[in-house]
XYZ file of C-alpha atoms in Angstrom:
273
model
C 103.242 62.546 95.716
C 102.956 66.311 95.129
C 103.661 68.598 98.049
C 100.424 69.731 99.716
C 100.633 73.335 100.831
C 98.554 75.729 102.903
C 97.951 79.412 102.120
C 99.715 81.976 104.277
C 97.895 84.006 106.896
C 96.253 87.116 105.493
C 96.514 90.799 106.281
C 93.027 90.449 107.765
C 94.404 87.862 110.210
C 97.326 90.106 111.124
C 94.955 92.998 111.832
C 92.688 90.774 113.895
C 95.619 89.415 115.907
C 96.790 92.832 116.421
C 97.208 95.060 116.474
C 99.846 92.725 115.352
C 103.061 92.403 117.196
C 102.928 93.336 120.896
C 99.444 94.804 120.573
C 100.386 97.787 118.412
C 99.370 99.216 115.038
C 101.043 97.785 111.951
C 103.651 99.943 110.214
C 104.518 99.485 106.559
C 105.910 101.043 103.401
C 105.204 101.309 99.688
C 107.149 99.206 97.178
C 106.871 101.093 93.886
C 110.106 100.414 92.018
C 108.923 97.232 90.319
C 112.124 95.510 91.444
C 112.040 92.084 93.136
C 115.448 92.848 94.646
C 114.182 96.058 96.240
C 111.017 94.299 97.406
C 113.134 91.644 99.112
C 115.327 94.301 100.728
C 112.213 95.953 102.131
C 110.707 92.633 103.239
C 113.667 92.056 105.538
C 113.507 95.519 107.106
C 111.482 94.561 110.173
C 108.373 96.429 109.033
C 105.020 94.698 109.412
C 103.711 95.068 105.853
C 104.518 96.115 102.324
C 102.236 97.626 99.707
C 103.228 96.666 96.161
C 101.607 99.320 94.002
C 100.342 98.998 90.441
C 98.194 102.133 90.326
C 100.979 104.711 90.142
C 103.982 102.438 89.627
C 105.472 100.431 86.722
C 104.099 97.072 87.826
C 102.441 94.493 85.584
C 101.473 90.897 86.238
C 104.977 89.554 85.663
C 106.725 92.020 87.989
C 104.093 91.545 90.707
C 104.603 87.785 90.508
C 108.374 88.189 90.767
C 108.004 90.404 93.826
C 105.612 87.994 95.521
C 108.168 85.252 94.998
C 111.000 87.468 96.252
C 109.301 88.335 99.551
C 107.863 84.867 100.155
C 109.125 83.464 103.442
C 109.883 86.819 105.038
C 107.908 87.721 108.191
C 105.966 90.503 106.503
C 102.438 90.896 105.152
C 102.298 91.788 101.459
C 99.380 93.808 100.107
C 98.970 94.614 96.396
C 97.099 97.585 94.932
C 95.660 97.133 91.432
C 95.289 100.216 89.234
C 91.501 100.162 89.471
C 88.476 98.342 90.825
C 88.199 95.961 87.873
C 86.834 92.413 87.994
C 89.203 91.035 85.355
C 92.314 92.594 86.892
C 91.369 91.393 90.347
C 90.861 87.865 88.980
C 94.337 87.943 87.458
C 95.913 89.265 90.652
C 94.229 86.604 92.763
C 95.279 83.845 90.366
C 98.880 85.096 90.655
C 98.686 84.384 94.374
C 97.921 87.862 95.675
C 96.126 87.255 98.964
C 95.758 90.828 100.199
C 94.183 93.476 97.976
C 93.969 97.240 98.442
C 91.422 98.463 95.902
C 91.685 102.190 95.094
C 89.024 104.827 94.544
C 86.075 103.069 96.161
C 83.454 105.794 96.437
C 80.264 103.969 97.416
C 78.860 100.834 98.980
C 77.967 99.583 95.482
C 81.592 99.898 94.370
C 82.723 98.126 97.545
C 80.264 95.317 96.839
C 81.688 95.012 93.320
C 85.189 94.618 94.736
C 84.002 91.941 97.154
C 82.211 90.055 94.360
C 85.410 90.056 92.296
C 87.194 88.149 95.080
C 84.534 85.441 95.503
C 83.614 82.467 93.363
C 79.959 81.951 92.386
C 77.394 81.862 93.862
C 78.832 84.448 96.262
C 80.656 86.464 93.609
C 81.876 86.592 90.026
C 85.506 85.441 90.178
C 86.358 83.248 87.208
C 87.439 79.702 88.000
C 90.927 78.745 86.878
C 92.522 77.268 89.973
C 94.141 74.350 88.148
C 96.196 76.880 86.160
C 96.916 79.307 88.974
C 99.624 79.925 91.531
C 96.900 80.954 94.002
C 95.965 77.310 94.568
C 99.539 76.210 93.957
C 98.120 74.461 90.910
C 95.500 72.629 93.009
C 97.991 71.630 95.692
C 96.049 73.568 98.335
C 93.333 71.191 99.564
C 89.769 72.333 98.790
C 90.997 75.669 97.453
C 87.788 76.478 95.596
C 85.709 76.031 98.740
C 88.187 77.852 100.953
C 89.395 80.634 98.660
C 87.524 83.414 100.449
C 89.357 82.495 103.653
C 92.696 83.085 101.928
C 91.913 86.613 100.676
C 91.655 89.930 102.502
C 90.131 93.049 100.994
C 90.894 96.612 101.990
C 89.191 99.436 100.104
C 90.628 102.897 99.700
C 88.712 105.989 100.823
C 90.165 108.936 98.919
C 87.356 111.242 97.795
C 84.759 113.456 99.400
C 82.080 111.080 98.082
C 83.761 108.130 99.798
C 84.045 110.056 103.060
C 80.344 110.830 102.847
C 79.546 107.142 102.285
C 82.135 105.677 104.650
C 79.599 104.182 107.067
C 77.837 102.375 104.208
C 81.148 101.172 102.768
C 82.232 99.847 106.149
C 78.942 97.952 106.446
C 79.599 95.915 103.289
C 80.175 92.263 104.142
C 83.585 91.215 102.823
C 85.264 94.597 103.280
C 87.874 93.776 105.892
C 89.357 97.252 106.334
C 89.506 100.748 104.870
C 92.573 102.787 103.976
C 92.641 106.581 103.774
C 94.510 108.298 100.940
C 95.088 111.952 101.950
C 96.645 112.975 98.607
C 93.627 112.222 96.425
C 91.346 113.255 99.252
C 93.005 116.678 99.286
C 92.450 116.981 95.539
C 88.799 115.986 95.911
C 88.321 118.604 98.629
C 89.806 121.346 96.432
C 93.140 121.638 98.236
C 95.399 119.738 95.820
C 98.810 118.950 97.286
C 97.818 119.963 100.818
C 97.624 116.665 102.680
C 98.019 118.527 105.991
C 95.076 120.862 105.329
C 92.640 120.954 108.285
C 89.753 119.754 106.088
C 91.779 116.743 104.968
C 92.867 115.923 108.503
C 89.269 116.230 109.705
C 87.985 113.940 106.936
C 90.592 111.299 107.756
C 89.803 111.437 111.457
C 86.064 111.207 110.724
C 86.687 107.970 108.807
C 88.903 106.586 111.570
C 86.079 107.146 114.054
C 83.551 105.562 111.696
C 85.738 102.481 111.334
C 86.134 102.188 115.087
C 82.358 102.383 115.503
C 81.930 99.687 112.834
C 84.497 97.437 114.478
C 86.739 97.363 111.400
C 90.398 98.421 111.062
C 91.315 101.631 109.286
C 94.718 102.651 107.957
C 96.206 105.798 106.504
C 99.091 106.940 104.348
C 101.286 109.477 106.165
C 104.939 110.088 105.289
C 105.144 112.986 107.753
C 106.152 111.386 111.059
C 104.230 113.827 113.241
C 101.089 113.378 111.137
C 101.509 109.604 111.245
C 101.731 109.633 115.033
C 98.686 111.904 115.214
C 96.623 109.486 113.098
C 97.796 106.550 115.196
C 96.636 108.399 118.299
C 93.310 109.033 116.532
C 92.811 105.293 116.079
C 94.572 104.142 112.906
C 95.225 100.393 113.060
C 97.826 100.359 110.283
C 99.895 102.950 108.478
C 102.272 103.500 105.574
C 105.210 105.717 106.486
C 107.483 105.688 103.434
C 108.252 104.328 99.981
C 111.229 102.650 98.374
C 111.422 105.241 95.593
C 111.147 108.161 98.028
C 113.885 106.758 100.253
C 116.179 106.375 97.260
C 115.321 109.821 95.894
C 115.876 111.629 99.203
C 118.968 109.585 100.042
C 120.630 110.258 96.686
C 119.734 113.957 96.965
C 121.361 114.065 100.393
C 124.562 112.672 98.893
C 124.458 115.287 96.142
C 123.798 118.073 98.643
C 126.732 116.941 100.772
C 129.246 116.897 97.926
C 127.952 119.045 95.054
C 127.023 122.713 95.367
C 124.203 123.757 92.987
C 125.524 126.067 90.272
C 122.891 128.709 91.000
C 123.421 128.518 94.736
C 119.852 127.323 95.309
C 118.940 124.177 97.183
C 117.170 121.608 94.978
C 113.445 121.283 95.613
C 112.150 117.889 96.682
C 108.832 116.460 97.828
């Protein structure tokens, strides 16, 4: 007899139960290195969630699969960001066993509806059917997977443009959008203040979206590596947050070692982001 398995709880469930552990917002970090070893190190950190990124990181289907396998069994929610809101890519990610998606650059309700449709089988969506071949269903070892697939998937859409901020209420109203996530870096670029995530207009736009999400009864998260900014957004109502990245931790940590033991030849301190 084959082993019958059940899907894990989703990020949506964690946010609903929430705000997670001890009634608080969920804190997480980016995993951008493409390394299953690093992903597993991060999974055991005690953080609530990880975001495996394929938009700005060297991750393909094979490396995402390896990282999902590496973090499996750890008490952490794993969210994966595809490079774009694309039906075929989303199908492939879901078949790999990705249960929690963060779809970038969603600028309208129509684009949000497209993302939802990509996660649902017909007649409720357009996801291609290949469960017998897919890790998602554990090769049809999850009972009634086709009928229950929507229950096993959570969808968060990313608000990171002035157009998305203007349409945030409509995006939040889309059935199947479980949460929104604010990206201050691209939002700053869209608002004409590239590289200025702390700009008052950016902060105001983020806080506007947090209030809209609260009014809609849906969770909203935000990316904020600056600790003071992160705490400010949590106070403003963020339900989940990203506060660091594996590659940034390694970059800043290695720079600190160099600064402690090697004096720059020109006497200047190295610049870092």
